[in-house]
CSV table of C-alpha atoms in Angstrom, one decimal:
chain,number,residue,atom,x,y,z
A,1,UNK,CA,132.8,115.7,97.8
A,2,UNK,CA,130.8,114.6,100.5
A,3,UNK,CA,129.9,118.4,101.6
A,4,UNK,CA,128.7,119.3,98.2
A,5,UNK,CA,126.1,116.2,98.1
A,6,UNK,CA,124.9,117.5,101.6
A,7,UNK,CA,124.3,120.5,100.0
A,8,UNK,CA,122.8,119.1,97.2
A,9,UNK,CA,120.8,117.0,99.8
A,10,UNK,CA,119.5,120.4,102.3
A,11,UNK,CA,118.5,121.9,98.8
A,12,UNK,CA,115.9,119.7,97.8
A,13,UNK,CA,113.6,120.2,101.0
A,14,UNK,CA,112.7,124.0,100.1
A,15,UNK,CA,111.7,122.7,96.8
A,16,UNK,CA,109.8,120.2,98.2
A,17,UNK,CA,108.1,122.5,100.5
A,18,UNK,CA,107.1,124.6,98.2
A,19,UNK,CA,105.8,121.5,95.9
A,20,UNK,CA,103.3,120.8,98.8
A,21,UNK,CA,102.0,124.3,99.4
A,22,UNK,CA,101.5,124.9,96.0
A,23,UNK,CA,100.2,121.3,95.3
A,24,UNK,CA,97.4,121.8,98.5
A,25,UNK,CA,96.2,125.6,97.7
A,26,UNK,CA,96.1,125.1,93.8
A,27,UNK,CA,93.2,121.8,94.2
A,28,UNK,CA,91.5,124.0,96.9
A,29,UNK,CA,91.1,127.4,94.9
A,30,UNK,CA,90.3,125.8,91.3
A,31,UNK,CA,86.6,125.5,90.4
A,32,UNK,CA,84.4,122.5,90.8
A,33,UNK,CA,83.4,121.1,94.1
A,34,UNK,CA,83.9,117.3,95.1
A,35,UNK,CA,81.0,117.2,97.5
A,36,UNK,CA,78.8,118.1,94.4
A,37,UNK,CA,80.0,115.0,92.2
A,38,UNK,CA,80.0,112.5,95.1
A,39,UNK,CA,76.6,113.9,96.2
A,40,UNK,CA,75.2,113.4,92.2
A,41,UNK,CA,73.2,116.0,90.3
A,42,UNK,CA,70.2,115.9,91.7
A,43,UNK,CA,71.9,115.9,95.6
A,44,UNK,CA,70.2,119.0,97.5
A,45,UNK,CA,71.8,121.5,99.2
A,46,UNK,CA,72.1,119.5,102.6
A,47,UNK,CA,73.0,116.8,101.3
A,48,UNK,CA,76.1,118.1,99.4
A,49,UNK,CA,76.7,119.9,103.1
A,50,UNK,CA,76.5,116.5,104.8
A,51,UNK,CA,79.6,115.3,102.0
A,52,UNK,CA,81.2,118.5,102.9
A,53,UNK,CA,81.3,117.6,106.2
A,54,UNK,CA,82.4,114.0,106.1
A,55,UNK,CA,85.1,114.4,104.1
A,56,UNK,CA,86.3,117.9,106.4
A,57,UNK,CA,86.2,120.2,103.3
A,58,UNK,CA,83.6,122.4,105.6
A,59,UNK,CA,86.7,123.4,108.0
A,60,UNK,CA,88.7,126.6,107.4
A,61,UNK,CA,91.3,125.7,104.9
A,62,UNK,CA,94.3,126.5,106.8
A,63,UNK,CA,93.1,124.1,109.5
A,64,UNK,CA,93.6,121.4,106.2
A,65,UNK,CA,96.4,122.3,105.1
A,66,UNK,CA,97.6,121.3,108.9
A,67,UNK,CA,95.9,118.4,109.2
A,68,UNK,CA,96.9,117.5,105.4
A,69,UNK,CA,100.7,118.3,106.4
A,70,UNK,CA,100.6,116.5,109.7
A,71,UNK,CA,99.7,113.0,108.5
A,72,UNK,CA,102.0,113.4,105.2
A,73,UNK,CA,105.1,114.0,107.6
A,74,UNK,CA,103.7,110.2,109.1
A,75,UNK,CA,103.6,109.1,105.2
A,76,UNK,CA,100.2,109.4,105.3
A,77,UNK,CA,99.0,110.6,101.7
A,78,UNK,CA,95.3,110.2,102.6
A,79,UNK,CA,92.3,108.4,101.6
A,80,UNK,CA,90.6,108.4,98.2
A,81,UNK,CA,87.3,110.0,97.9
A,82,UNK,CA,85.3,107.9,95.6
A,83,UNK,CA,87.5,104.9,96.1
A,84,UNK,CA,87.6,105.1,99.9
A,85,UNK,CA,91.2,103.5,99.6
A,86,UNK,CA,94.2,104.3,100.8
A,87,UNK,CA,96.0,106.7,98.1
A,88,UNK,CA,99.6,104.6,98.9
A,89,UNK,CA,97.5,101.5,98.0
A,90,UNK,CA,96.3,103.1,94.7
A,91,UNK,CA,99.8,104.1,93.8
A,92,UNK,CA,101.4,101.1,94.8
A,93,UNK,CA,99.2,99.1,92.7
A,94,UNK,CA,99.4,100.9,89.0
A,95,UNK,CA,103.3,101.5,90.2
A,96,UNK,CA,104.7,98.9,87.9
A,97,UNK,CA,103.3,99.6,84.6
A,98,UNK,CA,104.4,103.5,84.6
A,99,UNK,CA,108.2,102.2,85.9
A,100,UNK,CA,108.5,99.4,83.1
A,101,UNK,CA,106.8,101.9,80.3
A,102,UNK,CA,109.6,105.1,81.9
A,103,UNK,CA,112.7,102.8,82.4
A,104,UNK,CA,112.0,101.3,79.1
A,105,UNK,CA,111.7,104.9,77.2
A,106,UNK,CA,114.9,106.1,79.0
A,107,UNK,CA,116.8,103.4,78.0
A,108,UNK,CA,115.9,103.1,74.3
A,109,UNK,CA,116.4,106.4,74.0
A,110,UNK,CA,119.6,107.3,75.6
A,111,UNK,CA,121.0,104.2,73.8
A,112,UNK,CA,119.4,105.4,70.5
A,113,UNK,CA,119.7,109.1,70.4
A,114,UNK,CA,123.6,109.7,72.5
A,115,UNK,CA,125.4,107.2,69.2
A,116,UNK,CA,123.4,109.2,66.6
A,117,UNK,CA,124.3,112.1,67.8
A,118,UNK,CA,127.7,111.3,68.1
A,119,UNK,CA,127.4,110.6,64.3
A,120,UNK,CA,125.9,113.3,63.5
A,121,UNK,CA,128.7,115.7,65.0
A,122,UNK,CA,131.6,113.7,63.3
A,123,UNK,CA,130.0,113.4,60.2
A,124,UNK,CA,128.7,117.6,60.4
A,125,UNK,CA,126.9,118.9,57.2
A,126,UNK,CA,127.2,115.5,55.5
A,127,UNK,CA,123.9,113.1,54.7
A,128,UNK,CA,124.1,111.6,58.1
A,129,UNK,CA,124.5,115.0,59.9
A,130,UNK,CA,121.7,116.0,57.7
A,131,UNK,CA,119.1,113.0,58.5
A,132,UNK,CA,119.6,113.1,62.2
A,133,UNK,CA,118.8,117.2,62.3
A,134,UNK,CA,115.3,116.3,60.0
A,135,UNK,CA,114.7,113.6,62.6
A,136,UNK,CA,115.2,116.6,65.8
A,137,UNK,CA,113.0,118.6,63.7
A,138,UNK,CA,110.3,116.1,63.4
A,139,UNK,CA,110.4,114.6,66.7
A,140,UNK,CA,110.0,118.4,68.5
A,141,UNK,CA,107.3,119.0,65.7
A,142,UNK,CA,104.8,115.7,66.0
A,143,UNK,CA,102.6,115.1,68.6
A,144,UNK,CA,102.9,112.3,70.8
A,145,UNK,CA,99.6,111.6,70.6
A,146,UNK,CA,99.9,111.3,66.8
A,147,UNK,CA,103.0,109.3,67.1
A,148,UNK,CA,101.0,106.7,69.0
A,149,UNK,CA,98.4,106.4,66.4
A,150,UNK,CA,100.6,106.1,63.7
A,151,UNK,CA,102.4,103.2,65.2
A,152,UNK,CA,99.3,102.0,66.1
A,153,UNK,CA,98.3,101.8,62.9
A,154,UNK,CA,100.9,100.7,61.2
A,155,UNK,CA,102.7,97.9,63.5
A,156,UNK,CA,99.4,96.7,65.0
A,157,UNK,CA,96.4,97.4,62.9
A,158,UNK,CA,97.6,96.9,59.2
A,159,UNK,CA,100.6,94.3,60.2
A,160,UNK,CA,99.7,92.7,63.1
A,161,UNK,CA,102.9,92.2,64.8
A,162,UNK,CA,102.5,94.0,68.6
A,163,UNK,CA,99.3,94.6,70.4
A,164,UNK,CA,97.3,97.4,70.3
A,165,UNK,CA,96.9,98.5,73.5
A,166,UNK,CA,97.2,97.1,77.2
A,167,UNK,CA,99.8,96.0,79.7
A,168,UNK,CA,101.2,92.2,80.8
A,169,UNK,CA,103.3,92.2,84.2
A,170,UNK,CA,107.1,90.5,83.9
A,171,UNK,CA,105.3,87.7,85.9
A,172,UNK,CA,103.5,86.5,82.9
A,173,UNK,CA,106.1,85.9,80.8
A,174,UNK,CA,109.1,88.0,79.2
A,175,UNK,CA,108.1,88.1,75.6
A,176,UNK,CA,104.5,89.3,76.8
A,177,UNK,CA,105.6,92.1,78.8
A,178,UNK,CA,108.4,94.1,76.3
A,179,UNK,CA,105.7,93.3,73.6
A,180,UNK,CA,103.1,95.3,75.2
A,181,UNK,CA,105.9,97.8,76.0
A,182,UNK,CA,107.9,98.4,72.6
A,183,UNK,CA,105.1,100.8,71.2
A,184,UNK,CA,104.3,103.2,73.8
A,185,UNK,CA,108.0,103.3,74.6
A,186,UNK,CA,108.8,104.6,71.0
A,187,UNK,CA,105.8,106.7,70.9
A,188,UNK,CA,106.6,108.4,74.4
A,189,UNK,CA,110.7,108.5,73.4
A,190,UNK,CA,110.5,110.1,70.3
A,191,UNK,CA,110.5,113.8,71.7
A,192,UNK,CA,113.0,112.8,74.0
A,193,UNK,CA,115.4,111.0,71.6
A,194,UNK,CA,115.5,114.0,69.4
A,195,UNK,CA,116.1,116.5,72.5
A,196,UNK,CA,118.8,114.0,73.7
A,197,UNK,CA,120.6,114.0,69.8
A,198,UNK,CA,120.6,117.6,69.6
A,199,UNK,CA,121.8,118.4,72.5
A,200,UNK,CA,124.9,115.4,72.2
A,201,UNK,CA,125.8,117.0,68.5
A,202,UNK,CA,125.9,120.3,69.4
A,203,UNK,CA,128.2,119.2,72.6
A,204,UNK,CA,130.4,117.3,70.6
A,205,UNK,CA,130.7,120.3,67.9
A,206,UNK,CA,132.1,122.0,70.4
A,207,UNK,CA,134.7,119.3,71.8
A,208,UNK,CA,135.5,118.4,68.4
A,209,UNK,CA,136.9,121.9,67.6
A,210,UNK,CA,139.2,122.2,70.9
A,211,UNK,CA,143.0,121.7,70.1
A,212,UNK,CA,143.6,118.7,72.2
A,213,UNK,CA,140.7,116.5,70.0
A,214,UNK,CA,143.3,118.0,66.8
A,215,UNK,CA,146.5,117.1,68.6
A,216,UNK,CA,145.1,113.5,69.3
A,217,UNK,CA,143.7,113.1,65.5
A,218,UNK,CA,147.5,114.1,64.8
A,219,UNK,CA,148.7,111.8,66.7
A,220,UNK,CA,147.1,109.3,64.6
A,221,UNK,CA,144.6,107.9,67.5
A,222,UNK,CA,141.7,105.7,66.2
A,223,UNK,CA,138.4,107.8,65.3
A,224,UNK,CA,136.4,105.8,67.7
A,225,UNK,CA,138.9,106.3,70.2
A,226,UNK,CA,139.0,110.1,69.7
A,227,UNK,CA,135.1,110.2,69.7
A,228,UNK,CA,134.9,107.9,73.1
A,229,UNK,CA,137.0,108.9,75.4
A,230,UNK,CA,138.4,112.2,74.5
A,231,UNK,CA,135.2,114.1,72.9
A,232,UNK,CA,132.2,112.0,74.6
A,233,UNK,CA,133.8,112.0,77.9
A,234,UNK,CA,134.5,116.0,77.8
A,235,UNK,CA,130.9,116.6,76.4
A,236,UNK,CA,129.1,114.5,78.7
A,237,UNK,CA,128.0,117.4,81.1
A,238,UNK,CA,125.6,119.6,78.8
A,239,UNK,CA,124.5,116.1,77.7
A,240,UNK,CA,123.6,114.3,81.4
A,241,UNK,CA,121.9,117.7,82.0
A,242,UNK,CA,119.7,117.3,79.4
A,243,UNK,CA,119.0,113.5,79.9
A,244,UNK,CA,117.8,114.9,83.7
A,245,UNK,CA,115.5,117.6,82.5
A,246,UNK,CA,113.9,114.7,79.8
A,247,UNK,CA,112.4,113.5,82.6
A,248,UNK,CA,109.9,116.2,82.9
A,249,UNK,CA,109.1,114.9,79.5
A,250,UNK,CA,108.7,111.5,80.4
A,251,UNK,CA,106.4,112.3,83.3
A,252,UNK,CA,103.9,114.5,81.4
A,253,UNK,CA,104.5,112.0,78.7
A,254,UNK,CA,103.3,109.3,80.6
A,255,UNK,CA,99.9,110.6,81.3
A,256,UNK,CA,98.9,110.7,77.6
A,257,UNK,CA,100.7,107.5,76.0
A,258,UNK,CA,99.3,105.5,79.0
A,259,UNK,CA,95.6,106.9,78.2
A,260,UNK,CA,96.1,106.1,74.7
A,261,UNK,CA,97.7,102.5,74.8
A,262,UNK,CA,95.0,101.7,77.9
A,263,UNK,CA,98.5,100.9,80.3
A,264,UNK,CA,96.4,101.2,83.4
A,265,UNK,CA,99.8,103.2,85.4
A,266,UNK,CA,99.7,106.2,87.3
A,267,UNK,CA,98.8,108.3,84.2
A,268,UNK,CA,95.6,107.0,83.6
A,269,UNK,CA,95.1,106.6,87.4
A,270,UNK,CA,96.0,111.3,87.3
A,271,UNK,CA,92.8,111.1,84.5
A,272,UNK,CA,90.8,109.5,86.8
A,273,UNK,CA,91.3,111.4,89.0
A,274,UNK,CA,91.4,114.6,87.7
A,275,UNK,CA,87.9,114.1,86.2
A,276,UNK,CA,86.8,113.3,89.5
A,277,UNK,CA,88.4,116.1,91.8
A,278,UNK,CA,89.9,113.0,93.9
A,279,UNK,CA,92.1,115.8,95.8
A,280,UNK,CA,93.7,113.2,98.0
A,281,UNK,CA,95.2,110.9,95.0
A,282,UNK,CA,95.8,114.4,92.8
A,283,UNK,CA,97.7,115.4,95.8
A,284,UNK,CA,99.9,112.3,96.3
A,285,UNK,CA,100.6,111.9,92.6
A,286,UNK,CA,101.6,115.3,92.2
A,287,UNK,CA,104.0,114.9,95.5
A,288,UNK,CA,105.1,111.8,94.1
A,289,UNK,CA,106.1,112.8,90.4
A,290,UNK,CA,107.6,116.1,92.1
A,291,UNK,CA,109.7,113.8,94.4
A,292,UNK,CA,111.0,111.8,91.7
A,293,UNK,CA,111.9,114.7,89.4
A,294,UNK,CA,114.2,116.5,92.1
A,295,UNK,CA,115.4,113.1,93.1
A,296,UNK,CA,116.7,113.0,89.7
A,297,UNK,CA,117.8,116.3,89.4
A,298,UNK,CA,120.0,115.6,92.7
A,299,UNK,CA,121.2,112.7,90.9
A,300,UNK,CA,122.4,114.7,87.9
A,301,UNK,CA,123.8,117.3,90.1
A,302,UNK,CA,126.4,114.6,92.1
A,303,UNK,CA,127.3,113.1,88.6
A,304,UNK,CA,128.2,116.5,87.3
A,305,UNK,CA,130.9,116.0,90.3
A,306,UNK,CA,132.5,113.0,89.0
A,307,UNK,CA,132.4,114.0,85.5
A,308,UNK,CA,134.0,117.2,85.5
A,309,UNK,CA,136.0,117.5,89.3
A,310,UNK,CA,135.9,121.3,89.0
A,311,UNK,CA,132.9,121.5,89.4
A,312,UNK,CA,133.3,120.0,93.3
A,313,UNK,CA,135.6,122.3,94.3
């Protein structure tokens, strides 16, 4: 056990590496030129030079890239352009609001989407079977942009009961902050609760027709029993795999449901900066988001090996 999550662990830094390299050369070779925007429109020629230089985008690149790799093996993730903060210090401070608004989302809709699916599968080609596929169908099919302003719409502009838009910390009360969360967590979950309740029925479908899940109905075990800890349990693999790779979703999510609900997190702080060409805080939320998604995919990888021990030998 413990040499397969080393391995796990020694796999992950080739990926990051790669991550960075890409991450550095990408900002460098697209179009658009920071010194330019800091330096204004009507900046001359010397002066967008003089920006050039300040900021060291006059030196060759690979001498950057050095430099750049050097003080992010200290933890160093650089300096904002227009800002002139640290980039740490910008992520630390809209860190809370993209946690709470993810967390949230992942728990609604694993709790949500694994018991409906579950359904579904027991109840195959019957009018529960039949409403959960319409709902995979739909959430795959509407925007999550358009989910937003729908609920919008309905549970804040016609009806009044949550807010609109915005974000309270935990500090300020408990009510306050899962109000401000409920709609942007259903709007960004959707996608993902239909992905996760497609993937559990067709998983159970297949457990369900096995032998041993017949040899325990004829034994005359309870359903929920039978669906629990015989079927669930056996299908949980296909369906933890799938929770992993929903995080992808939830980190692209993030950028546009926190842009439309005005949650002032790490996605609006990517728009920002992105319109800007901040390289440094592009750079260190790109690193960061990148980290977290093979963190979790090393997590789902070591829980494969206690759900199913073949896979450890």
């Amino acid at each position: 056990m413990t040499a397969y999550i080393l391995r796990r662990l020694l796999a992950t830094l080739p990926v990051m590496a790669v991550v960075a390299v890409f991450v550095f050369f990408l900002l460098r070779i697209a179009p658009g030129d920071p010194a330019a925007i800091i330096a204004g429109e009507d900046a001359t020629r010397e002066a967008i030079e003089a920006v050039r230089a300040k900021l060291g985008l006059d030196r060759p690149i690979l001498e950057q890239f050095a430099l750049w790799l050097w003080r992010l093996a200290q933890g160093d993730l650089g300096v904002s352009i227009f800002s002139n903060l640290p980039v740490t210090r910008l992520i630390g401070q809209r860190l809370e609001p993209t946690v709470a608004l993810t967390l949230s989302t992942l728990l609604v809709a694993v709790a949500l989407a694994i018991p409906i699916g579950v359904v579904a599968a027991w109840q195959v080609r019957k009018l529960a079977d039949r409403l959960v596929m319409i709902f995979a169908v739909l959430g795959f099919a509407v925007p999550g942009f358009l989910a937003a302003y729908v609920l919008i719409y309905i549970f804040a502009v016609q009806l009044q009961w949550l807010p609109v838009q915005g974000y309270r910390p935990i500090a300020e009360g408990l009510w306050p902050f899962v109000e401000g969360l409920i709609l942007p967590s259903v709007a960004l979950g959707v996608t993902y609760m239909a992905l996760i309740a497609r993937i559990t029925r067709a998983s159970m479908l297949e457990v369900l027709s096995q032998d041993y899940i017949r040899t325990a109905n004829s034994k005359g075990l309870a359903t929920r029993r039978v669906l629990l800890l015989h079927a669930l349990k056996n299908a949980a693999v296909p369906i933890v795999t799938v929770i992993g790779i929903g995080i992808a979703l939830l980190i692209s999510g993030v950028v546009i449901t926190e842009t439309v609900f005005n949650i002032p997190g790490l996605g609006r702080l990517t728009v920002d900066a992105v319109l800007k060409r901040d390289y440094p805080i592009v750079q260190g939320l790109i690193l960061v988001f990148a980290a977290v998604k093979v963190l979790v995919n090393l997590v789902i990888d070591i829980s494969y090996a206690f759900l199913d021990p073949r896979i450890r030998y």
